[in-house]
Amino acid sequence: ETGVTQSPTHLIKTRGQQVTLRCSSQSGHNTVSWYQQALGQGPQFIFQYYREEENGRGNFPPRFSGLQFPNYSSELNVNALELDDSALYLCASSHPGAGVYTGELFFGEGSRLTVL
Amino acid sequence: KNEVEQSPQNLTAQEGEFITINCSYSVGISALHWLQQHPGGGIVSLFMLSSGKKKHGRLIATINIQEKHSSLHITASHPRDSAVYICAVTSGGGADGLTFGKGTHLIIQP
């Protein structure tokens, strides 16, 4: 039990649609990052939020966007869905002060997105 | 950009065997994480290392900063250790997130 919950756990969308995935972190965890994991691959870094500001981004296009809220929850939004966006999306949070990844990470169970 | 290589990709062993999984990276890091992923997707953090060695139960993780190499060892392996083990690194200020290896798929047979 990591204390990080993600919703929904599974969802199916069609190409061109938009999706919002949600992550609820432990209280006080002010750093959250999102990752995309295609089947059989390691996760890929999408972006990181620290105190509600994006402070790091991987090689993902602008149609991947996010928000972090004062209540330690966050969202990943993906517009204009493509077939290749089908993947497991994971969020991870860390302790206060761990704006850098020098502390333990707490992962959610992931949201599995299928784009048809 | 850091490149993270793990070996072996797949490993099948008998219960009780000593297991070693290796991770190499190409660029200096501020921290290295060993993670465990079970079928269904959930990831659990096992260790975070920046130097030396850590032990938790039957798991031991070591890192050699000069050689840019880390190992995860499992002593007295058990079928419940069957999972994918992933090495991930972060460098600089950490705002680059984590760079992950592709994982080692471990199966421990009774």
XYZ file of C-alpha atoms in Angstrom:
226
model
C 0.000 0.000 0.000
C 1.775 3.139 -1.248
C -0.916 5.653 -0.395
C -1.067 6.795 -4.023
C -4.284 6.112 -5.876
C -4.990 6.475 -9.568
C -8.270 6.578 -11.459
C -9.686 5.199 -13.571
C -7.881 1.852 -13.508
C -8.895 0.968 -17.055
C -10.471 2.943 -19.859
C -11.051 2.703 -23.581
C -11.091 5.703 -25.899
C -11.162 6.213 -29.634
C -8.588 8.029 -31.731
C -8.975 11.800 -31.595
C -10.702 11.861 -28.212
C -9.372 13.479 -25.067
C -8.678 11.771 -21.722
C -8.033 12.897 -18.143
C -6.252 10.605 -15.718
C -6.130 11.354 -12.003
C -3.652 10.710 -9.222
C -4.103 11.280 -5.510
C -0.853 11.441 -3.560
C -0.119 11.117 0.123
C -0.712 14.257 2.125
C 2.372 16.436 2.048
C 3.892 14.895 -1.076
C 4.538 18.031 -3.099
C 6.345 16.354 -6.007
C 4.500 14.201 -8.517
C 5.641 12.780 -11.810
C 3.866 10.917 -14.579
C 5.144 8.065 -16.720
C 3.957 6.186 -19.785
C 4.679 2.465 -19.977
C 4.011 0.711 -23.257
C 3.514 -3.040 -23.177
C 6.795 -4.869 -22.545
C 8.779 -1.645 -22.111
C 10.143 0.333 -19.205
C 8.293 3.494 -18.183
C 9.059 6.792 -19.960
C 9.077 10.111 -18.101
C 6.291 12.466 -19.224
C 6.594 15.387 -16.781
C 7.041 16.369 -13.153
C 5.207 18.884 -10.977
C 6.617 20.492 -7.848
C 4.403 22.749 -5.747
C 1.862 23.017 -8.582
C 4.393 24.087 -11.221
C 5.750 21.922 -14.024
C 9.498 21.740 -13.432
C 10.566 18.966 -15.778
C 9.371 17.370 -18.976
C 10.360 14.370 -21.047
C 10.132 13.940 -24.794
C 6.351 14.157 -25.096
C 4.356 16.550 -27.312
C 2.299 19.459 -25.901
C -0.937 17.475 -26.224
C 0.232 15.802 -23.017
C -0.456 18.313 -20.243
C -0.925 18.239 -16.520
C -2.064 19.970 -13.395
C -1.206 19.632 -9.728
C -3.601 20.877 -7.058
C -3.041 22.140 -3.499
C -4.684 18.998 -2.082
C -1.804 16.845 -3.491
C -3.901 15.474 -6.330
C -2.875 15.813 -9.950
C -4.115 15.204 -13.479
C -2.652 14.062 -16.753
C -4.569 15.244 -19.819
C -4.000 13.864 -23.287
C -5.656 15.526 -26.277
C -6.143 14.184 -29.794
C -5.491 10.598 -28.762
C -3.439 8.416 -31.083
C -3.260 4.640 -31.234
C 0.312 4.740 -29.859
C -0.969 6.428 -26.696
C -2.274 3.025 -25.587
C -0.236 2.282 -22.475
C -0.170 2.069 -18.703
C 0.109 5.538 -17.176
C 1.776 5.714 -13.788
C 2.118 8.534 -11.316
C 4.685 8.691 -8.531
C 5.028 11.044 -5.596
C 7.749 11.757 -3.079
C 8.227 13.365 0.294
C 8.325 17.086 0.989
C 11.675 18.544 0.104
C 12.381 15.742 -2.336
C 11.952 17.974 -5.352
C 14.857 15.985 -6.644
C 14.579 12.211 -6.680
C 16.779 11.588 -3.700
C 14.051 10.033 -1.657
C 11.748 7.064 -1.820
C 9.134 7.111 -4.548
C 5.536 6.023 -4.102
C 3.816 4.760 -7.230
C 0.152 4.351 -7.979
C -1.228 1.156 -9.554
C -1.606 2.893 -12.889
C -4.338 3.659 -15.389
C -4.428 1.379 -18.417
C -5.539 3.320 -21.489
C -6.567 1.607 -24.701
C -7.050 3.751 -27.799
C -9.036 2.171 -30.620
C 20.568 11.633 -22.018
C 21.297 8.740 -19.732
C 21.177 5.231 -21.148
C 20.251 2.515 -18.672
C 21.027 -1.109 -19.463
C 19.860 -4.045 -17.404
C 20.952 -7.651 -17.529
C 19.737 -10.252 -17.807
C 16.443 -9.412 -19.528
C 14.911 -12.685 -18.382
C 15.958 -14.976 -15.546
C 14.436 -18.251 -14.377
C 15.829 -19.842 -11.221
C 14.940 -22.439 -8.643
C 13.666 -21.557 -5.194
C 16.538 -20.901 -2.802
C 19.020 -19.709 -5.418
C 21.019 -16.496 -5.067
C 19.897 -13.979 -7.693
C 21.865 -11.065 -9.156
C 20.441 -8.429 -11.485
C 22.765 -5.824 -12.977
C 22.245 -2.229 -14.064
C 24.663 0.048 -15.923
C 24.166 3.682 -16.840
C 26.072 6.028 -19.092
C 26.022 9.422 -17.360
C 26.687 10.473 -13.755
C 23.624 10.355 -11.543
C 22.347 11.796 -8.283
C 20.329 8.703 -7.360
C 19.504 5.191 -8.541
C 16.291 3.367 -7.738
C 15.485 -0.320 -7.785
C 11.798 -0.972 -8.359
C 9.628 -4.087 -8.396
C 6.658 -4.418 -10.741
C 4.133 -7.215 -10.447
C 1.694 -8.324 -13.186
C -1.092 -5.774 -13.368
C 1.306 -2.870 -13.233
C 1.795 -1.603 -9.692
C 5.364 -0.523 -8.939
C 6.948 -0.726 -5.496
C 10.135 1.101 -4.592
C 12.729 -1.289 -3.156
C 15.798 0.911 -2.753
C 17.122 4.366 -3.479
C 20.922 4.554 -3.627
C 23.422 7.303 -4.152
C 26.428 5.388 -2.830
C 27.472 2.177 -1.109
C 25.122 -0.606 -0.174
C 21.677 -1.097 1.326
C 19.988 -4.201 2.717
C 16.355 -4.921 3.416
C 15.443 -8.434 4.430
C 16.654 -10.793 1.693
C 17.343 -7.953 -0.732
C 20.701 -6.219 -1.094
C 21.504 -3.361 -3.457
C 24.969 -2.026 -4.230
C 26.216 0.797 -6.381
C 29.661 1.675 -7.744
C 29.571 5.324 -8.763
C 32.964 5.249 -10.489
C 32.007 2.279 -12.661
C 28.409 3.517 -13.163
C 27.046 0.149 -12.145
C 24.575 -1.204 -9.626
C 23.479 -4.684 -8.645
C 20.392 -6.045 -6.925
C 20.822 -9.334 -5.093
C 18.144 -11.623 -3.729
C 19.222 -14.250 -1.217
C 17.228 -17.461 -0.614
C 14.889 -16.641 -3.506
C 11.226 -17.576 -3.230
C 8.436 -17.881 -5.818
C 6.841 -14.710 -4.418
C 9.954 -12.831 -5.620
C 8.781 -13.467 -9.185
C 8.273 -10.040 -10.745
C 9.883 -7.522 -13.091
C 12.765 -5.647 -11.459
C 13.487 -2.225 -12.889
C 16.488 0.029 -12.409
C 15.878 3.771 -12.761
C 18.250 6.722 -12.448
C 18.015 10.453 -12.059
C 20.715 13.032 -12.643
C 21.225 16.721 -12.086
C 18.451 18.414 -10.169
C 15.997 15.587 -10.664
C 13.667 17.635 -12.812
C 14.481 15.311 -15.698
C 12.488 12.667 -13.902
C 13.649 9.090 -13.966
C 15.253 7.191 -16.820
C 14.302 3.545 -16.636
C 15.895 0.343 -17.777
C 13.706 -2.122 -19.648
C 13.479 -4.392 -16.623
C 14.494 -7.927 -15.715
C 11.707 -10.488 -15.736
C 12.455 -12.887 -12.862
C 10.677 -16.213 -12.376
C 11.441 -18.320 -9.317
C 10.238 -21.888 -9.665
C 9.312 -23.971 -6.596
